Short mmCIF file of C-alpha atoms in Angstrom, two decimals:
data_model
loop_
_atom_site.label_atom_id
_atom_site.label_comp_id
_atom_site.label_asym_id
_atom_site.label_seq_id
_atom_site.Cartn_x
_atom_site.Cartn_y
_atom_site.Cartn_z
CA MET A 257 2.70 14.48 50.54
CA GLY A 258 1.96 18.33 50.83
CA ALA A 259 -0.75 20.07 49.43
CA VAL A 260 -0.83 19.32 45.53
CA VAL A 261 -3.09 21.09 42.97
CA ARG A 262 -3.00 20.02 39.39
CA THR A 263 -4.81 22.04 36.62
CA TRP A 264 -8.55 21.47 36.77
CA THR A 265 -10.34 23.45 34.09
CA ARG A 266 -13.01 21.09 32.30
CA ARG A 267 -16.06 20.58 34.69
CA LEU A 268 -17.58 22.21 37.81
CA LEU A 269 -18.25 19.71 40.56
CA GLY A 270 -20.96 19.87 43.54
CA ALA A 271 -22.85 23.01 44.22
CA GLY A 272 -20.87 25.35 46.46
CA LEU A 273 -17.60 23.57 46.33
CA ALA A 274 -15.59 26.57 45.17
CA ALA A 275 -16.99 26.12 41.72
CA ALA A 276 -15.32 28.69 39.78
CA LEU A 277 -11.63 28.24 40.84
CA VAL A 278 -9.15 27.23 38.30
CA VAL A 279 -5.64 26.75 39.78
CA SER A 280 -2.42 25.72 38.26
CA GLY A 281 0.95 24.88 40.17
CA PRO A 282 1.40 25.18 43.71
CA ALA A 283 -1.49 26.07 46.05
CA ASP A 284 -1.71 29.86 47.23
CA PRO A 285 -3.86 30.16 50.00
CA ALA A 286 -3.85 33.78 49.83
CA ALA A 287 -5.06 33.77 46.19
CA ALA A 288 -8.17 31.63 46.57
CA ALA A 289 -11.43 31.97 48.65
CA VAL A 290 -11.40 28.19 49.34
CA PRO A 291 -7.94 26.52 49.87
CA VAL A 292 -7.59 23.68 47.34
CA LEU A 293 -5.69 20.98 48.83
CA LEU A 294 -5.66 18.66 45.52
CA SER A 295 -7.14 18.68 42.29
CA ASP A 296 -6.68 16.02 39.38
CA ASP A 297 -8.32 15.78 36.11
CA PHE A 298 -5.93 13.18 34.68
CA GLN A 299 -5.31 15.15 31.54
CA ASP A 300 -1.53 14.55 32.06
CA GLY A 301 -2.13 10.92 31.44
CA ASN A 302 -0.87 9.57 34.57
CA ALA A 303 -1.93 8.89 38.23
CA ALA A 304 1.16 10.17 39.87
CA GLY A 305 0.47 10.67 43.78
CA TRP A 306 -2.40 8.03 43.83
CA ARG A 307 -1.70 4.65 45.74
CA THR A 308 -3.81 1.73 44.56
CA SER A 309 -5.01 -1.31 46.45
CA GLY A 310 -6.94 -4.14 44.74
CA GLY A 311 -8.37 -4.03 41.11
CA ARG A 312 -6.72 -2.98 37.92
CA TRP A 313 -6.24 0.85 37.90
CA SER A 314 -5.12 2.83 34.85
CA VAL A 315 -5.40 6.05 33.29
CA ALA A 316 -7.56 6.11 29.81
CA ASP A 317 -9.30 8.68 27.92
CA GLU A 318 -8.34 11.20 30.70
CA THR A 319 -10.13 9.33 33.18
CA PHE A 320 -9.03 7.09 36.14
CA ARG A 321 -10.44 3.72 35.65
CA GLN A 322 -10.98 0.54 37.74
CA ASP A 323 -11.45 -2.53 35.46
CA SER A 324 -12.15 -5.49 37.73
CA VAL A 325 -15.34 -6.62 39.43
CA SER A 326 -13.63 -9.24 41.51
CA ALA A 327 -12.79 -7.54 44.59
CA ARG A 328 -12.87 -4.20 46.31
CA ALA A 329 -10.37 -1.59 44.96
CA THR A 330 -9.24 1.62 46.48
CA ALA A 331 -6.89 4.38 45.01
CA ARG A 332 -5.69 6.87 47.77
CA THR A 333 -4.09 10.24 47.59
CA GLY A 334 -3.51 13.32 49.75
CA ASP A 335 -2.00 13.85 53.30
CA GLN A 336 -2.80 11.85 56.38
CA SER A 337 -3.03 15.18 58.42
CA TRP A 338 -6.15 16.54 56.37
CA SER A 339 -9.02 16.93 58.90
CA ASP A 340 -11.80 19.12 57.55
CA TYR A 341 -12.42 18.98 53.97
CA ALA A 342 -14.76 18.09 50.93
CA VAL A 343 -13.49 15.60 48.57
CA SER A 344 -15.43 15.63 45.17
CA VAL A 345 -15.49 13.36 42.16
CA ARG A 346 -17.19 12.58 38.73
CA VAL A 347 -17.68 8.74 38.68
CA GLN A 348 -19.40 6.80 35.78
CA PRO A 349 -20.11 3.07 37.04
CA LEU A 350 -19.21 0.67 34.08
CA ALA A 351 -20.15 -2.67 35.34
CA TYR A 352 -21.75 -4.24 38.56
CA ARG A 353 -21.07 -7.88 39.76
CA ASP A 354 -24.24 -7.83 42.02
CA SER A 355 -26.74 -5.80 43.79
CA ARG A 356 -24.49 -4.59 46.51
CA SER A 357 -21.72 -3.47 44.03
CA SER A 358 -20.89 0.23 44.28
CA ALA A 359 -18.63 3.16 43.40
CA GLY A 360 -17.65 6.20 45.35
CA VAL A 361 -15.42 8.52 47.29
CA GLN A 362 -13.75 8.13 50.66
CA ALA A 363 -12.49 10.77 53.29
CA ARG A 364 -10.41 10.38 56.36
CA VAL A 365 -8.77 7.35 55.15
CA GLN A 366 -6.51 5.68 57.77
CA SER A 367 -3.62 3.25 56.98
CA ASP A 368 -5.54 0.34 58.31
CA GLY A 369 -8.23 1.00 55.78
CA SER A 370 -10.56 2.86 58.17
CA HIS A 371 -12.52 5.60 56.50
CA TYR A 372 -15.76 7.42 55.91
CA TYR A 373 -17.59 6.79 52.48
CA LEU A 374 -20.17 7.96 50.09
CA THR A 375 -21.15 5.60 47.38
CA THR A 376 -23.97 4.88 44.81
CA ARG A 377 -25.10 1.18 44.90
CA ALA A 378 -26.28 -1.04 42.26
CA ASP A 379 -29.74 -1.57 44.09
CA ASN A 380 -30.37 2.19 43.41
CA LYS A 381 -29.23 3.63 46.85
CA VAL A 382 -26.76 6.14 47.88
CA GLU A 383 -25.25 5.46 51.04
CA LEU A 384 -23.06 7.30 53.68
CA GLY A 385 -21.04 5.18 56.17
CA ARG A 386 -17.86 4.42 58.18
CA VAL A 387 -15.55 1.52 58.14
CA VAL A 388 -13.27 0.94 61.09
CA SER A 389 -10.97 -2.03 61.09
CA GLY A 390 -12.79 -3.70 58.26
CA ARG A 391 -16.20 -3.27 60.00
CA THR A 392 -18.80 -1.15 58.11
CA THR A 393 -21.60 0.91 59.78
CA VAL A 394 -24.00 2.49 57.40
CA LEU A 395 -24.87 5.97 58.76
CA ALA A 396 -27.44 7.19 56.26
CA THR A 397 -29.16 6.07 52.92
CA ALA A 398 -31.42 7.54 50.19
CA ASP A 399 -33.02 6.32 46.93
CA TYR A 400 -30.99 7.15 43.97
CA ALA A 401 -31.16 5.67 40.26
CA SER A 402 -27.73 4.45 39.95
CA ALA A 403 -27.73 3.49 36.32
CA LEU A 404 -24.57 2.14 34.57
CA GLN A 405 -22.71 4.39 32.05
CA PHE A 406 -24.03 7.60 33.48
CA TRP A 407 -21.80 10.27 35.10
CA ARG A 408 -22.76 11.51 38.64
CA SER A 409 -21.16 14.08 40.96
CA LEU A 410 -20.28 12.96 44.48
CA SER A 411 -18.80 15.21 47.24
CA LEU A 412 -18.29 13.89 50.70
CA VAL A 413 -17.85 16.81 53.20
CA VAL A 414 -16.21 16.11 56.59
CA LYS A 415 -16.06 18.86 59.35
CA GLY A 416 -15.65 17.91 62.72
CA SER A 417 -18.23 15.40 63.58
CA GLN A 418 -20.45 16.34 60.75
CA LEU A 419 -20.73 14.42 57.51
CA ILE A 420 -22.65 15.46 54.55
CA GLY A 421 -23.05 13.24 51.45
CA VAL A 422 -23.68 15.54 48.10
CA VAL A 423 -24.95 13.87 45.00
CA ASN A 424 -25.20 16.05 41.78
CA GLY A 425 -25.11 19.30 43.86
CA THR A 426 -27.81 18.25 46.39
CA PRO A 427 -27.06 17.20 50.03
CA LEU A 428 -28.85 14.00 50.24
CA LEU A 429 -27.21 12.51 53.28
CA ASN A 430 -26.45 13.91 56.69
CA ALA A 431 -24.80 12.09 59.94
CA THR A 432 -22.75 12.73 62.83
CA ASP A 433 -19.71 10.71 63.91
CA THR A 434 -16.62 11.06 65.94
CA ARG A 435 -14.51 7.95 65.41
CA LEU A 436 -12.42 9.27 62.54
CA THR A 437 -10.90 12.70 62.71
CA ARG A 438 -8.19 13.02 60.05
CA GLY A 439 -7.03 11.29 56.97
CA ARG A 440 -6.62 10.99 53.18
CA ALA A 441 -9.00 11.18 50.36
CA ALA A 442 -9.70 8.13 48.03
CA VAL A 443 -11.78 6.93 45.18
CA ALA A 444 -13.03 3.19 45.42
CA THR A 445 -15.06 0.50 43.97
CA ASN A 446 -16.93 -2.42 45.54
CA TYR A 447 -17.15 -5.47 43.08
CA ALA A 448 -17.57 -2.92 40.17
CA THR A 449 -15.79 -1.39 37.51
CA ALA A 450 -15.91 2.55 37.01
CA ALA A 451 -14.35 5.72 35.56
CA PHE A 452 -13.36 8.53 37.94
CA ASP A 453 -12.47 12.19 36.78
CA ASP A 454 -12.07 15.66 38.38
CA VAL A 455 -11.24 14.80 41.74
CA ARG A 456 -10.95 17.71 44.01
CA VAL A 457 -10.33 18.29 47.57
CA ASP A 458 -11.08 21.65 49.10
CA GLY A 459 -10.23 22.67 52.61
CA TRP A 460 -13.31 23.17 54.93
CA THR A 461 -11.73 24.89 57.81
CA ALA A 462 -12.24 28.45 59.14
CA THR A 463 -10.29 31.33 57.25
CA SER A 464 -9.88 34.92 58.46
CA PRO A 465 -11.54 36.83 56.80
CA ASP A 466 -14.34 34.21 56.22
CA THR A 467 -14.75 34.12 52.36
CA GLN A 468 -16.12 30.61 52.07
CA ALA A 469 -19.85 30.13 51.32
CA PRO A 470 -21.92 27.38 52.77
CA LEU A 471 -22.89 24.41 50.85
CA ALA A 472 -26.46 24.59 49.10
CA PRO A 473 -29.12 23.23 51.49
CA GLY A 474 -31.39 20.48 50.07
CA ARG A 475 -33.92 21.24 47.38
CA PRO A 476 -37.34 22.27 49.32
CA SER A 477 -39.81 19.34 49.86
CA VAL A 478 -43.60 20.00 50.28
CA VAL A 479 -44.98 18.98 53.69
CA GLU A 480 -48.42 20.22 53.29
CA VAL A 481 -50.70 22.22 50.74
CA THR A 482 -53.89 23.97 51.74
CA PRO A 483 -56.23 25.86 49.38
CA THR A 484 -54.25 29.05 50.36
CA THR A 485 -50.62 28.01 51.60
CA VAL A 486 -47.70 25.59 51.07
CA THR A 487 -45.52 24.39 53.84
CA LEU A 488 -41.98 23.51 52.92
CA THR A 489 -38.89 22.04 54.89
CA TRP A 490 -35.31 21.05 53.35
CA ARG A 491 -32.31 19.19 54.26
CA PRO A 492 -29.64 21.30 56.25
CA THR A 493 -26.38 22.07 55.10
CA ILE A 494 -22.90 23.07 56.73
CA ASP A 495 -20.30 25.89 56.40
CA ASN A 496 -16.50 26.07 57.16
CA VAL A 497 -17.55 28.45 60.12
CA GLY A 498 -21.27 27.94 60.64
CA VAL A 499 -24.75 28.42 58.89
CA VAL A 500 -26.61 31.41 60.36
CA ASP A 501 -29.80 31.28 58.43
CA TYR A 502 -31.67 30.18 55.49
CA ILE A 503 -33.24 32.54 52.61
CA VAL A 504 -36.58 31.15 51.29
CA TYR A 505 -37.23 32.37 47.70
CA GLN A 506 -40.52 32.09 45.62
CA GLY A 507 -41.84 33.10 42.29
CA GLU A 508 -45.14 32.94 40.40
CA GLN A 509 -43.15 31.97 37.12
CA PHE A 510 -40.16 29.79 36.84
CA TYR A 511 -37.66 32.50 36.14
CA GLN A 512 -38.64 34.53 39.18
CA GLN A 513 -36.80 34.16 42.48
CA ILE A 514 -37.69 36.60 45.11
CA PRO A 515 -36.65 36.44 48.85
CA VAL A 516 -39.62 36.17 50.90
CA ARG A 517 -38.58 34.67 54.34
CA THR A 518 -35.34 34.47 56.40
CA VAL A 519 -35.47 31.32 59.19
CA THR A 520 -32.81 30.11 61.33
CA GLY A 521 -33.78 26.43 60.81
CA THR A 522 -35.08 24.12 58.00
CA GLY A 523 -38.48 24.64 58.44
CA PRO A 524 -41.34 23.77 58.22
CA VAL A 525 -42.16 27.22 56.82
CA THR A 526 -45.67 27.92 55.89
CA LEU A 527 -46.16 30.54 52.82
CA PRO A 528 -49.12 32.10 51.35
CA PHE A 529 -50.13 30.85 47.66
CA SER A 530 -50.75 33.73 45.08
CA PRO A 531 -54.27 33.49 43.80
CA THR A 532 -53.20 34.31 40.31
CA ALA A 533 -50.35 31.78 40.10
CA ALA A 534 -50.83 28.58 37.92
CA SER A 535 -47.86 27.30 40.06
CA MET A 536 -45.39 28.57 42.46
CA GLN A 537 -41.67 27.94 42.54
CA PHE A 538 -39.71 27.49 45.77
CA SER A 539 -36.07 27.47 46.49
CA VAL A 540 -33.45 28.11 49.45
CA ALA A 541 -29.99 29.34 49.90
CA ALA A 542 -27.77 29.13 53.15
CA ARG A 543 -25.98 32.27 54.56
CA ASP A 544 -23.12 32.30 57.02
CA ALA A 545 -22.25 35.06 59.69
CA ALA A 546 -19.97 36.84 57.28
CA GLY A 547 -22.88 37.03 54.79
CA ASN A 548 -21.62 34.46 52.34
CA VAL A 549 -24.67 32.97 50.68
CA SER A 550 -24.54 29.33 49.06
CA LEU A 551 -25.87 28.58 45.80
CA VAL A 552 -29.62 28.71 45.45
CA THR A 553 -31.11 25.08 45.40
CA ASP A 554 -33.11 23.70 42.47
CA ARG A 555 -36.78 24.91 42.28
CA THR A 556 -39.61 22.96 43.79
CA SER A 557 -42.69 23.63 41.65
CA VAL A 558 -46.33 23.39 43.41
CA PRO A 559 -49.51 23.71 41.19
CA GLN A 560 -52.18 26.01 42.26
CA PRO A 561 -54.57 23.94 44.74
CA PRO A 562 -58.22 23.85 44.56
CA SER A 563 -60.23 26.25 46.60
CA TYR A 564 -61.45 23.65 48.91
CA PRO A 565 -59.76 21.19 51.35
CA LYS A 566 -58.65 17.89 50.29
CA THR A 567 -61.05 15.08 51.31
CA GLY A 568 -61.52 11.23 50.77
CA ASP A 569 -59.12 8.73 49.70
CA ASP A 570 -60.24 8.48 45.98
CA ALA A 571 -57.24 7.65 43.82
CA VAL A 572 -59.19 7.78 40.40
CA ALA A 573 -58.55 11.05 38.43
CA PRO A 574 -61.37 12.54 36.41
CA SER A 575 -61.55 12.34 32.56
CA ALA A 576 -59.89 14.95 30.48
CA PRO A 577 -62.11 18.03 30.07
CA GLY A 578 -62.69 19.29 26.38
CA SER A 579 -60.68 21.83 24.91
CA PRO A 580 -61.84 25.48 25.86
CA VAL A 581 -63.42 27.47 23.20
CA LEU A 582 -64.32 31.14 23.06
CA SER A 583 -68.15 30.95 22.66
CA GLY A 584 -68.85 34.60 23.18
CA ARG A 585 -68.08 38.03 24.80
CA THR A 586 -69.64 40.16 27.75
CA ALA A 587 -70.64 43.62 27.20
CA ASP A 588 -67.25 44.85 28.28
CA GLY A 589 -65.40 42.54 26.27
CA ARG A 590 -64.36 39.70 28.35
CA GLY A 591 -64.41 36.34 26.84
CA ILE A 592 -66.69 33.50 27.62
CA LEU A 593 -65.01 30.24 27.50
CA THR A 594 -66.87 26.92 27.45
CA TRP A 595 -65.74 23.17 27.25
CA THR A 596 -67.09 19.74 27.44
CA PRO A 597 -67.37 18.83 31.09
CA ALA A 598 -65.01 16.11 32.80
CA THR A 599 -66.50 13.13 34.38
CA ASP A 600 -65.26 11.40 37.57
CA ASN A 601 -66.10 8.23 39.56
CA VAL A 602 -67.19 10.36 42.46
CA ALA A 603 -67.57 13.95 41.31
CA VAL A 604 -65.86 16.89 39.49
CA ARG A 605 -65.70 19.78 41.99
CA GLU A 606 -63.62 22.54 40.30
CA TYR A 607 -62.08 23.74 37.00
CA HIS A 608 -58.90 25.66 36.71
CA VAL A 609 -58.63 27.95 33.49
CA ILE A 610 -54.80 28.46 32.66
CA LEU A 611 -53.46 30.90 30.35
CA VAL A 612 -50.05 30.61 28.65
CA THR A 613 -48.49 33.50 26.68
CA ASN A 614 -45.09 32.15 26.17
CA ILE A 615 -42.90 29.32 27.89
CA ASP A 616 -42.19 31.49 30.99
CA GLU A 617 -45.72 33.11 31.47
CA VAL A 618 -48.32 30.82 32.89
CA ARG A 619 -51.11 32.31 35.05
CA LEU A 620 -54.48 31.21 36.57
CA LEU A 621 -57.36 32.94 35.07
CA ALA A 622 -60.22 31.19 36.88
CA LYS A 623 -61.56 28.84 39.38
CA VAL A 624 -64.97 27.65 38.61
CA SER A 625 -67.40 24.85 39.27
CA GLU A 626 -69.13 24.61 36.13
CA PRO A 627 -67.73 24.19 32.61
CA THR A 628 -67.62 27.80 31.71
CA ALA A 629 -65.64 31.00 32.79
CA THR A 630 -65.52 34.62 31.93
CA VAL A 631 -61.88 35.70 31.46
CA THR A 632 -59.79 38.56 30.55
CA VAL A 633 -56.79 37.59 28.30
CA ASN A 634 -53.76 39.59 27.28
CA GLY A 635 -50.79 38.77 25.38
CA SER A 636 -49.90 37.83 21.80
CA ASN A 637 -50.96 34.45 20.52
CA PRO A 638 -52.30 33.22 23.98
CA LEU A 639 -52.95 29.54 24.68
CA VAL A 640 -55.49 28.16 27.42
CA ARG A 641 -56.22 24.88 28.96
CA VAL A 642 -58.46 23.53 31.68
CA ILE A 643 -57.77 21.38 34.51
CA ALA A 644 -60.59 19.30 36.27
CA TYR A 645 -60.24 18.46 40.00
CA ASP A 646 -62.21 16.00 42.29
CA ALA A 647 -62.70 16.10 45.95
CA ALA A 648 -59.33 14.31 46.81
CA TRP A 649 -57.48 16.84 44.44
CA ASN A 650 -57.03 14.21 41.63
CA SER A 651 -56.95 16.27 38.25
CA ALA A 652 -57.00 15.70 34.71
CA SER A 653 -56.15 18.45 31.91
CA SER A 654 -57.52 19.35 28.62
CA PRO A 655 -55.08 20.05 25.63
CA LEU A 656 -53.37 23.34 25.51
CA VAL A 657 -55.13 25.07 22.52
CA PRO A 658 -55.13 28.68 21.08
CA TYR A 659 -57.69 31.00 22.58
CA GLY A 660 -60.44 31.92 20.32
CA PRO A 661 -63.55 30.35 18.73
CA THR A 662 -63.76 26.73 17.36
CA PRO A 663 -62.02 26.98 13.92
CA THR A 664 -64.27 26.69 10.80
CA PRO A 665 -63.81 23.69 8.89
CA THR A 666 -62.15 23.79 5.56
CA PRO A 667 -64.82 23.22 2.86
CA THR A 668 -64.42 19.95 1.06
CA ALA A 669 -65.42 19.39 -2.72
#
């Protein structure tokens, strides 16, 4: 079967997988930045071009369904000559038989059933693996809440010996394997029923000129936080030609995304923490040699750390401090905030005073050791709260309240 493209217009799949393409009719490689090898959303009411094995397959409600939990079931499509590509699908598990039940996607499917697979399992795992002549080898796993009746996007990228499993736009699993080099794409269940939709296969080979962006890398994870720095790392990604570097972004507000560092690897990268930020937001994008940049990852938010190193193994948080109240002003007009102190099983070491002027403007006003702070507050209708920290950085927060004096109670008759 040659390259087939069916109309695909309703939904976007994994991050970086030619998300903006809408194609109808025969594929035209010159008209698309990423060659689309196949796309099927089942809106035509049939599964022409699919060959099924096991299970009970049908097209219903514009989805491709498998309705038997009694066996393994596979639906294959595409060309045996396909080599480097990304196969993507939205899948909704409907019923599991046991804890090892699963539903997912396959790549480089051979005539004897050998293939690579990416699947979410009933035991809340996502798994990347290889099947050769009926023997399964698990290559990578990660935790994933695989609830029934919820749609999730799966993309399995195969490029040479590199394999990447992408779940809801995030590359969660990476592996290297050389056993299988080409083959068809498939969707599959293992003792489960499921609905599949928006199947798409994108070519993942070098083009000239190179116009294909890398996949988005993994969301940054925090390695270490000190009183003045944060150290990050992230999962790598791949490109049809090759990733050259990663761009690290940060911002003091959630809407900010400022490039601050370019590195050739996946970290660890240590960045300074702004002393005025209530929290810092970090994200990453990948770039190839042609300058194509991937989608930016989801942001990782890190709260302002205390001003002293974390010590001890205490796991008990302080009690919540009282609501901050404007109790006076200095001669130069700054406000004096006070609050009922928090208590702790060891000791409260520090308070952070946080200012909120709207949903996207949150700032640190002060770090103090006593339950009072002198602050400058700007903005209309400002809100404030206080966070108490102990030596182990356990914390508790006061309510978020309007900045001002304690309201005068309404007299009662």
